[in-house]
Short mmCIF file of C-alpha atoms and ligand atoms in Angstrom, two decimals:
data_model
loop_
_atom_site.label_atom_id
_atom_site.label_comp_id
_atom_site.label_asym_id
_atom_site.label_seq_id
_atom_site.Cartn_x
_atom_site.Cartn_y
_atom_site.Cartn_z
CA MET A 1 -5.98 26.86 -33.45
CA LYS A 2 -8.97 26.27 -35.74
CA ILE A 3 -10.11 22.75 -36.53
CA ALA A 4 -9.85 22.00 -40.29
CA ARG A 5 -10.62 18.33 -40.61
CA VAL A 6 -12.31 15.46 -38.83
CA GLN A 7 -11.40 12.09 -40.37
CA GLY A 8 -12.21 8.49 -39.43
CA THR A 9 -9.98 5.57 -40.45
CA GLU A 10 -11.35 1.94 -40.21
CA PHE A 11 -8.57 -0.89 -40.20
CA SER A 12 -8.26 -4.32 -39.34
CA TYR A 13 -5.87 -6.12 -36.98
CA PRO A 14 -5.45 -9.63 -35.69
CA THR A 15 -6.73 -10.55 -32.31
CA ARG A 16 -7.50 -13.75 -30.30
CA ARG A 17 -10.16 -12.03 -28.30
CA SER A 18 -13.74 -13.04 -29.15
CA VAL A 19 -17.15 -11.84 -27.75
CA ASP A 20 -19.94 -14.06 -26.48
CA GLY A 21 -23.64 -13.60 -26.75
CA ALA A 22 -23.76 -11.18 -23.88
CA GLY A 23 -20.79 -9.01 -24.96
CA HIS A 24 -18.10 -10.49 -22.63
CA SER A 25 -14.75 -11.11 -24.12
CA HIS A 26 -13.00 -14.61 -23.94
CA PRO A 27 -10.01 -16.17 -25.60
CA GLY A 28 -10.67 -17.71 -29.13
CA PRO A 29 -8.96 -18.49 -32.42
CA GLU A 30 -7.13 -15.59 -34.22
CA ILE A 31 -9.54 -13.40 -36.14
CA GLN A 32 -9.29 -10.15 -38.04
CA ALA A 33 -11.11 -7.55 -35.90
CA ARG A 34 -11.97 -3.97 -36.89
CA LEU A 35 -11.01 -0.72 -35.04
CA ALA A 36 -11.28 2.86 -36.02
CA LEU A 37 -8.99 5.89 -35.53
CA LEU A 38 -10.58 9.33 -35.26
CA THR A 39 -8.25 12.08 -36.23
CA ILE A 40 -8.77 15.74 -35.70
CA THR A 41 -6.49 18.12 -37.60
CA THR A 42 -6.20 21.92 -37.15
CA GLU A 43 -5.46 24.54 -39.98
CA ASP A 44 -1.87 24.72 -38.85
CA GLY A 45 -1.28 20.93 -39.13
CA GLN A 46 -1.60 19.82 -35.55
CA SER A 47 -3.36 16.49 -35.01
CA GLY A 48 -4.97 14.57 -32.33
CA HIS A 49 -6.07 10.84 -32.38
CA ALA A 50 -8.48 8.49 -30.50
CA PHE A 51 -9.29 4.93 -30.99
CA ALA A 52 -12.83 3.62 -30.93
CA PRO A 53 -14.98 0.84 -32.27
CA PRO A 54 -15.90 1.65 -35.87
CA GLU A 55 -19.56 1.93 -35.21
CA VAL A 56 -19.01 4.58 -32.54
CA ILE A 57 -17.35 7.03 -34.94
CA ARG A 58 -19.04 5.74 -38.11
CA PRO A 59 -19.63 8.14 -41.05
CA HIS A 60 -23.12 9.12 -40.12
CA VAL A 61 -21.86 10.18 -36.67
CA ILE A 62 -18.95 12.17 -38.02
CA ASP A 63 -21.03 13.81 -40.79
CA ALA A 64 -24.27 14.52 -39.01
CA PHE A 65 -22.91 15.79 -35.66
CA VAL A 66 -19.04 15.86 -35.10
CA ARG A 67 -18.03 17.88 -38.21
CA LYS A 68 -20.91 20.33 -37.70
CA VAL A 69 -19.75 21.08 -34.14
CA LEU A 70 -16.01 21.01 -34.57
CA VAL A 71 -14.94 22.26 -37.95
CA GLY A 72 -13.89 25.86 -37.95
CA GLN A 73 -13.91 26.00 -34.20
CA ASP A 74 -10.79 26.44 -31.69
CA ALA A 75 -9.51 23.00 -30.80
CA PHE A 76 -8.56 24.28 -27.42
CA GLN A 77 -12.08 25.13 -26.48
CA ARG A 78 -12.77 21.54 -25.48
CA GLU A 79 -15.36 22.29 -22.84
CA GLN A 80 -17.44 24.42 -25.42
CA LEU A 81 -17.09 21.62 -28.00
CA TRP A 82 -18.09 18.82 -25.60
CA HIS A 83 -21.25 20.73 -24.69
CA GLY A 84 -22.10 21.41 -28.23
CA LEU A 85 -22.06 17.62 -28.86
CA GLU A 86 -23.74 16.83 -25.47
CA HIS A 87 -26.68 19.33 -26.30
CA TRP A 88 -27.16 17.60 -29.53
CA GLN A 89 -27.47 13.98 -28.08
CA ARG A 90 -31.18 14.73 -27.04
CA GLY A 91 -32.07 15.41 -30.57
CA SER A 92 -30.02 12.91 -32.31
CA ALA A 93 -32.41 9.98 -31.93
CA GLY A 94 -29.99 8.01 -29.91
CA GLN A 95 -27.31 8.18 -32.73
CA LEU A 96 -24.92 10.33 -30.84
CA THR A 97 -23.72 8.43 -27.89
CA ASP A 98 -21.54 9.11 -24.85
CA ARG A 99 -18.99 6.84 -26.48
CA SER A 100 -18.80 9.01 -29.41
CA LEU A 101 -18.47 12.07 -27.35
CA ALA A 102 -15.55 10.27 -25.44
CA ALA A 103 -13.74 9.55 -28.80
CA VAL A 104 -13.86 13.27 -29.64
CA ASP A 105 -12.82 14.43 -26.17
CA GLN A 106 -9.87 12.18 -26.20
CA ALA A 107 -8.75 13.26 -29.67
CA LEU A 108 -9.08 16.95 -28.58
CA TRP A 109 -6.91 16.12 -25.51
CA ASP A 110 -4.40 14.28 -27.49
CA LEU A 111 -4.26 17.17 -29.92
CA ALA A 112 -3.60 19.61 -27.10
CA GLY A 113 -0.97 17.56 -25.61
CA ARG A 114 0.85 16.99 -28.94
CA ALA A 115 0.67 20.71 -29.71
CA LEU A 116 2.01 21.64 -26.35
CA GLY A 117 4.54 18.92 -26.21
CA GLN A 118 3.17 17.54 -22.98
CA PRO A 119 1.58 14.26 -21.88
CA VAL A 120 -2.12 14.69 -21.18
CA TYR A 121 -2.08 13.32 -17.78
CA ARG A 122 0.16 16.31 -16.74
CA LEU A 123 -2.20 18.78 -18.54
CA ILE A 124 -5.24 17.54 -16.63
CA GLY A 125 -3.70 17.23 -13.19
CA GLY A 126 -0.38 15.55 -12.84
CA TYR A 127 -0.51 13.79 -9.54
CA ARG A 128 2.02 10.97 -10.27
CA ASP A 129 3.78 9.18 -13.17
CA LYS A 130 3.12 5.56 -12.25
CA VAL A 131 -0.11 4.03 -11.03
CA PRO A 132 -0.48 0.53 -9.23
CA ALA A 133 -2.50 -1.81 -11.23
CA TYR A 134 -4.97 -4.46 -10.27
CA GLY A 135 -5.22 -7.45 -12.65
CA SER A 136 -8.77 -7.55 -13.87
CA THR A 137 -9.76 -11.08 -15.07
CA MET A 138 -12.02 -11.96 -17.94
CA CYS A 139 -15.45 -13.43 -17.11
CA GLY A 140 -15.56 -17.08 -16.29
CA ASP A 141 -15.86 -19.52 -19.03
CA GLU A 142 -16.12 -23.27 -19.54
CA PHE A 143 -12.48 -23.84 -21.12
CA LYS A 144 -10.48 -26.44 -19.35
CA GLY A 145 -7.42 -24.81 -17.84
CA GLY A 146 -8.93 -21.36 -18.39
CA LEU A 147 -11.41 -19.76 -15.85
CA SER A 148 -13.93 -22.65 -15.55
CA THR A 149 -13.51 -23.53 -11.83
CA PRO A 150 -12.61 -21.85 -8.51
CA ASP A 151 -9.32 -23.66 -8.57
CA GLU A 152 -8.47 -22.30 -12.06
CA TYR A 153 -9.24 -18.82 -10.76
CA ALA A 154 -6.83 -19.60 -7.77
CA ASP A 155 -4.09 -20.80 -10.10
CA PHE A 156 -4.46 -17.81 -12.31
CA ALA A 157 -4.34 -15.53 -9.30
CA GLU A 158 -1.07 -16.94 -8.29
CA ARG A 159 0.28 -16.32 -11.68
CA LEU A 160 -0.85 -12.72 -11.65
CA VAL A 161 0.84 -12.14 -8.32
CA SER A 162 4.05 -13.60 -9.68
CA ARG A 163 3.74 -11.25 -12.66
CA GLY A 164 3.78 -8.42 -10.20
CA TYR A 165 0.22 -7.53 -9.58
CA LYS A 166 -0.54 -6.21 -6.18
CA ALA A 167 -4.31 -6.63 -6.45
CA ILE A 168 -6.72 -8.64 -8.38
CA LYS A 169 -10.41 -8.32 -9.48
CA LEU A 170 -12.34 -11.41 -10.36
CA HIS A 171 -15.09 -11.31 -13.12
CA THR A 172 -16.98 -14.45 -12.43
CA TRP A 173 -19.39 -16.56 -14.50
CA MET A 174 -22.22 -14.72 -16.36
CA PRO A 175 -24.70 -16.08 -19.02
CA PRO A 176 -24.29 -17.62 -21.54
CA VAL A 177 -22.00 -19.83 -19.36
CA SER A 178 -24.23 -22.86 -18.78
CA PHE A 179 -24.16 -22.87 -14.90
CA ALA A 180 -24.23 -18.98 -14.53
CA PRO A 181 -25.17 -17.12 -12.60
CA SER A 182 -24.41 -18.94 -9.43
CA VAL A 183 -24.03 -17.35 -5.95
CA GLU A 184 -22.37 -20.48 -4.66
CA MET A 185 -19.88 -20.63 -7.38
CA ASP A 186 -18.96 -17.02 -7.07
CA ILE A 187 -18.34 -17.30 -3.41
CA LYS A 188 -16.19 -20.49 -3.99
CA ALA A 189 -14.06 -18.72 -6.56
CA CYS A 190 -13.42 -15.77 -4.26
CA ALA A 191 -12.67 -17.95 -1.26
CA ALA A 192 -10.17 -19.98 -3.48
CA VAL A 193 -8.47 -17.02 -4.80
CA ARG A 194 -8.21 -15.59 -1.11
CA GLU A 195 -6.78 -18.87 0.02
CA ALA A 196 -4.18 -18.92 -2.96
CA VAL A 197 -2.86 -15.26 -2.67
CA GLY A 198 -2.95 -14.94 1.20
CA PRO A 199 -4.29 -12.17 3.29
CA HIS A 200 -2.36 -9.22 1.94
CA ILE A 201 -3.42 -8.92 -1.78
CA PRO A 202 -6.45 -6.64 -2.16
CA LEU A 203 -9.19 -8.45 -4.00
CA MET A 204 -12.36 -7.16 -5.61
CA LEU A 205 -15.45 -8.94 -7.20
CA ASP A 206 -17.40 -7.88 -10.31
CA GLY A 207 -19.82 -10.72 -10.51
CA TYR A 208 -23.12 -11.11 -12.62
CA HIS A 209 -24.65 -7.84 -12.96
CA ASN A 210 -28.30 -8.72 -12.33
CA TYR A 211 -28.33 -10.42 -9.06
CA SER A 212 -31.39 -9.90 -6.77
CA ARG A 213 -30.90 -7.86 -3.65
CA VAL A 214 -31.05 -10.93 -1.46
CA ASP A 215 -28.42 -12.77 -3.57
CA ALA A 216 -26.16 -9.69 -3.53
CA LEU A 217 -26.39 -9.42 0.14
CA THR A 218 -25.40 -13.10 0.53
CA ILE A 219 -22.30 -12.62 -1.69
CA GLY A 220 -21.42 -9.37 -0.03
CA ARG A 221 -21.52 -10.81 3.50
CA ALA A 222 -19.24 -13.67 2.25
CA LEU A 223 -16.87 -11.13 0.75
CA GLU A 224 -16.69 -9.28 3.96
CA LYS A 225 -15.49 -12.49 5.77
CA LEU A 226 -12.92 -12.88 2.92
CA ASN A 227 -11.64 -9.30 3.44
CA PHE A 228 -12.43 -8.20 -0.04
CA THR A 229 -11.72 -4.48 -0.84
CA TRP A 230 -14.78 -3.75 -2.86
CA PHE A 231 -18.02 -5.26 -4.42
CA GLU A 232 -18.91 -4.06 -7.97
CA GLU A 233 -22.00 -3.95 -10.24
CA MET A 234 -23.67 -6.93 -8.63
CA MET A 235 -27.06 -5.61 -9.57
CA ASN A 236 -28.78 -3.81 -12.32
CA GLU A 237 -27.46 -0.20 -11.91
CA GLN A 238 -30.75 1.24 -13.31
CA SER A 239 -32.05 0.68 -9.70
CA MET A 240 -30.25 3.13 -7.55
CA ALA A 241 -32.62 2.34 -4.69
CA SER A 242 -31.29 -1.27 -4.68
CA TYR A 243 -27.67 0.00 -4.45
CA ALA A 244 -28.68 2.21 -1.53
CA TRP A 245 -30.48 -0.72 0.17
CA LEU A 246 -27.35 -2.93 -0.24
CA ALA A 247 -24.88 -0.27 0.71
CA ASP A 248 -26.79 0.36 3.93
CA GLN A 249 -26.48 -3.28 5.06
CA LEU A 250 -22.98 -4.09 4.09
CA ASP A 251 -19.61 -2.98 5.37
CA ILE A 252 -17.67 -3.80 2.35
CA PRO A 253 -17.49 -0.79 0.10
CA ILE A 254 -19.88 -0.70 -2.94
CA VAL A 255 -18.24 0.85 -6.03
CA GLY A 256 -20.43 2.27 -8.79
CA PRO A 257 -22.02 3.13 -11.04
CA GLU A 258 -20.07 1.81 -14.00
CA SER A 259 -22.38 1.12 -16.92
CA LEU A 260 -25.18 3.54 -15.95
CA SER A 261 -25.79 6.35 -18.23
CA GLY A 262 -26.10 10.02 -17.06
CA LYS A 263 -22.41 10.95 -17.02
CA HIS A 264 -21.36 13.02 -13.90
CA HIS A 265 -25.03 13.87 -13.31
CA SER A 266 -26.04 10.41 -12.25
CA ARG A 267 -22.94 9.93 -10.18
CA ALA A 268 -23.96 13.11 -8.18
CA ASP A 269 -27.46 11.42 -7.58
CA TRP A 270 -25.54 8.25 -6.33
CA VAL A 271 -23.48 10.13 -3.82
CA LYS A 272 -26.56 12.07 -2.51
CA ALA A 273 -28.55 8.81 -2.23
CA GLY A 274 -25.76 6.84 -0.37
CA ALA A 275 -25.88 4.22 -3.21
CA CYS A 276 -22.11 3.76 -3.29
CA ASP A 277 -19.10 4.10 -1.06
CA ILE A 278 -16.52 4.54 -3.99
CA LEU A 279 -17.64 6.27 -7.19
CA ARG A 280 -16.82 4.89 -10.58
CA ALA A 281 -16.47 6.36 -14.07
CA GLY A 282 -14.64 5.49 -17.19
CA VAL A 283 -13.55 7.59 -20.05
CA PRO A 284 -15.50 5.87 -22.83
CA GLY A 285 -18.67 5.32 -20.58
CA VAL A 286 -19.26 8.88 -19.39
CA GLY A 287 -18.32 10.72 -22.41
CA GLY A 288 -14.69 11.37 -22.28
CA ILE A 289 -11.74 12.64 -20.09
CA SER A 290 -13.44 15.87 -19.36
CA PRO A 291 -16.61 14.31 -17.59
CA THR A 292 -14.57 11.65 -15.98
CA LEU A 293 -12.50 14.43 -14.25
CA LYS A 294 -15.85 15.97 -13.10
CA VAL A 295 -16.72 12.73 -11.41
CA ALA A 296 -13.31 12.45 -9.78
CA HIS A 297 -13.52 15.85 -8.50
CA LEU A 298 -17.14 15.40 -7.21
CA ALA A 299 -15.85 12.33 -5.45
CA GLU A 300 -13.01 14.20 -3.83
CA SER A 301 -15.26 16.91 -2.69
CA PHE A 302 -17.29 14.31 -0.79
CA GLY A 303 -14.22 12.62 0.67
CA MET A 304 -14.74 9.60 -1.76
CA GLN A 305 -12.49 7.59 -4.07
CA CYS A 306 -13.31 7.53 -7.72
CA GLU A 307 -12.04 4.16 -9.21
CA VAL A 308 -11.62 4.58 -12.88
CA HIS A 309 -13.29 1.95 -14.92
CA GLY A 310 -11.35 0.10 -17.74
CA ASN A 311 -8.06 0.10 -19.36
CA GLY A 312 -6.69 2.28 -22.19
CA ALA A 313 -4.56 5.53 -22.48
CA GLY A 314 -7.40 7.93 -21.51
CA ASN A 315 -8.32 5.98 -18.36
CA LEU A 316 -4.63 5.73 -17.43
CA ALA A 317 -4.14 9.43 -17.91
CA VAL A 318 -7.05 10.18 -15.57
CA CYS A 319 -5.63 7.71 -12.97
CA ALA A 320 -2.35 9.60 -13.02
CA ALA A 321 -3.84 13.07 -12.89
CA ILE A 322 -5.90 12.59 -9.76
CA ARG A 323 -5.23 11.73 -6.27
CA ASN A 324 -8.41 9.82 -5.26
CA CYS A 325 -7.98 6.81 -7.56
CA ARG A 326 -6.02 3.83 -5.91
CA TRP A 327 -5.66 1.62 -8.95
CA TYR A 328 -5.59 1.35 -12.73
CA GLU A 329 -7.63 -1.51 -14.01
CA ARG A 330 -5.33 -3.69 -16.20
CA GLY A 331 -6.93 -6.22 -18.45
CA LEU A 332 -8.96 -8.09 -19.17
CA LEU A 333 -6.73 -11.01 -18.33
CA HIS A 334 -6.90 -14.76 -19.16
CA PRO A 335 -4.51 -17.64 -18.71
CA PHE A 336 -4.59 -18.26 -22.51
CA LEU A 337 -3.70 -14.64 -23.40
CA ASP A 338 -0.63 -12.61 -23.10
CA TYR A 339 -1.82 -9.05 -22.26
CA ASP A 340 1.74 -7.77 -22.48
CA GLU A 341 1.75 -8.52 -26.26
CA VAL A 342 1.60 -5.26 -28.29
CA PRO A 343 -1.39 -4.81 -30.50
CA ALA A 344 -0.39 -4.58 -34.22
CA TYR A 345 -1.51 -0.94 -34.45
CA LEU A 346 0.80 0.30 -31.62
CA ASN A 347 4.50 0.45 -31.49
CA GLN A 348 4.54 -0.23 -27.72
CA LEU A 349 1.97 -0.82 -25.00
CA ALA A 350 0.10 2.23 -23.67
CA ASP A 351 0.11 0.71 -20.14
CA PRO A 352 3.36 -1.15 -19.57
CA MET A 353 3.57 -2.65 -16.01
CA ASP A 354 6.84 -3.33 -14.15
CA ALA A 355 7.51 -6.30 -11.86
CA GLU A 356 6.28 -4.33 -8.79
CA GLY A 357 2.78 -3.85 -10.41
CA TYR A 358 3.22 -0.29 -11.47
CA VAL A 359 1.97 0.98 -14.67
CA HIS A 360 4.16 3.77 -16.05
CA LEU A 361 2.88 6.73 -17.88
CA SER A 362 4.29 7.44 -21.32
CA PRO A 363 6.45 10.67 -21.46
CA LEU A 364 5.11 11.12 -25.10
CA PRO A 365 3.20 14.27 -25.84
CA GLY A 366 -0.67 13.66 -26.02
CA LEU A 367 -2.34 10.60 -24.68
CA GLY A 368 0.93 8.59 -24.88
CA GLU A 369 -0.27 6.01 -27.48
CA ASP A 370 2.63 5.18 -29.67
CA ILE A 371 0.54 4.61 -32.79
CA ASN A 372 1.85 2.53 -35.61
CA PHE A 373 0.47 4.70 -38.45
CA GLY A 374 2.19 2.64 -41.09
CA TYR A 375 0.43 -0.61 -40.00
CA ILE A 376 -2.88 1.23 -39.91
CA GLU A 377 -2.18 2.73 -43.45
CA ALA A 378 -1.47 -0.78 -44.77
CA HIS A 379 -4.54 -2.25 -43.18
CA THR A 380 -7.12 0.41 -43.80
CA LEU A 381 -10.58 -0.80 -44.78
CA ARG A 382 -11.99 2.59 -45.52
CA LYS A 383 -11.35 6.40 -44.83
CA TYR A 384 -14.26 8.84 -44.38
MG1 MG B 401 -16.81 -3.52 -13.93
#
């Protein structure tokens, strides 16, 4: 099945999510945002698709790297194609990122699923067809009635439990919020949420990502008293030694690395160094579904969980394909936004959740995204 074409389609869609000066999303006024759809088509007319930010699959990336590696090659030789791109990253002067590799890898998996008439999660493992979700909050803010105080986190946590979530992860306050970071406020928010939801809802914390070792230890000890399930990315992940230092002193599981580069290679180093108790990888961050599976299987080999980072069809497929991931990360969630509202470019949510807190996998062939091609066509900004 030879690849004939690689195409990008950039389009606009309305959203009420805006991004602050540090890249964190918050609710805001409705704006027109941009997204791109990568489409890979074979000579016999099979197609696979993946969504990505337009800059990730911009024309230069498609022209200079992706088309050169893919066109004319067998679409089912995913590992060979992935390594062809991965090898080129070193000489790409930083232009060809793991995020670009992830878009290509997902589109190739989507193509394989559509061509074979099978959902991807069954092709890559097929462990279950529904996954329990944790509600993952947006970062804290300074909006009254939003996530601006420990009590507002507690109120929102109660709402999430009544929606069906059986676990919750807090993202607390980070700059540019005026009082962030604050060890004291983070601990207060965690305590307020624990008090609100009772002892039986698993809770996790993803706080400011640049705490010092000593501040991280203070928070970690507080979380142990509050019976939290894990503690995530509290320090800069470039310092593996700091994570090994912290993991050595705390009983609460440390999960990571999430934002660190290095794909499955860096995850292996973290296991060897004892820098985490639970491994972490997300499809966009480590270069696709294929390397995320390598991280998950690495973790399983060492008797470890691999908690998949982030939402979306690719991450959900991995969660359903493996045994050693407990939760799907659903979000990011905020009191002012309705996560269950279907984005304009889809016909239905890729991660619908029932009242018991389970996200159900789509039976559709491919990644399971029910794409509204008519909407995308009508709102196309450019094709390349
Ligand atoms: Mg995180």
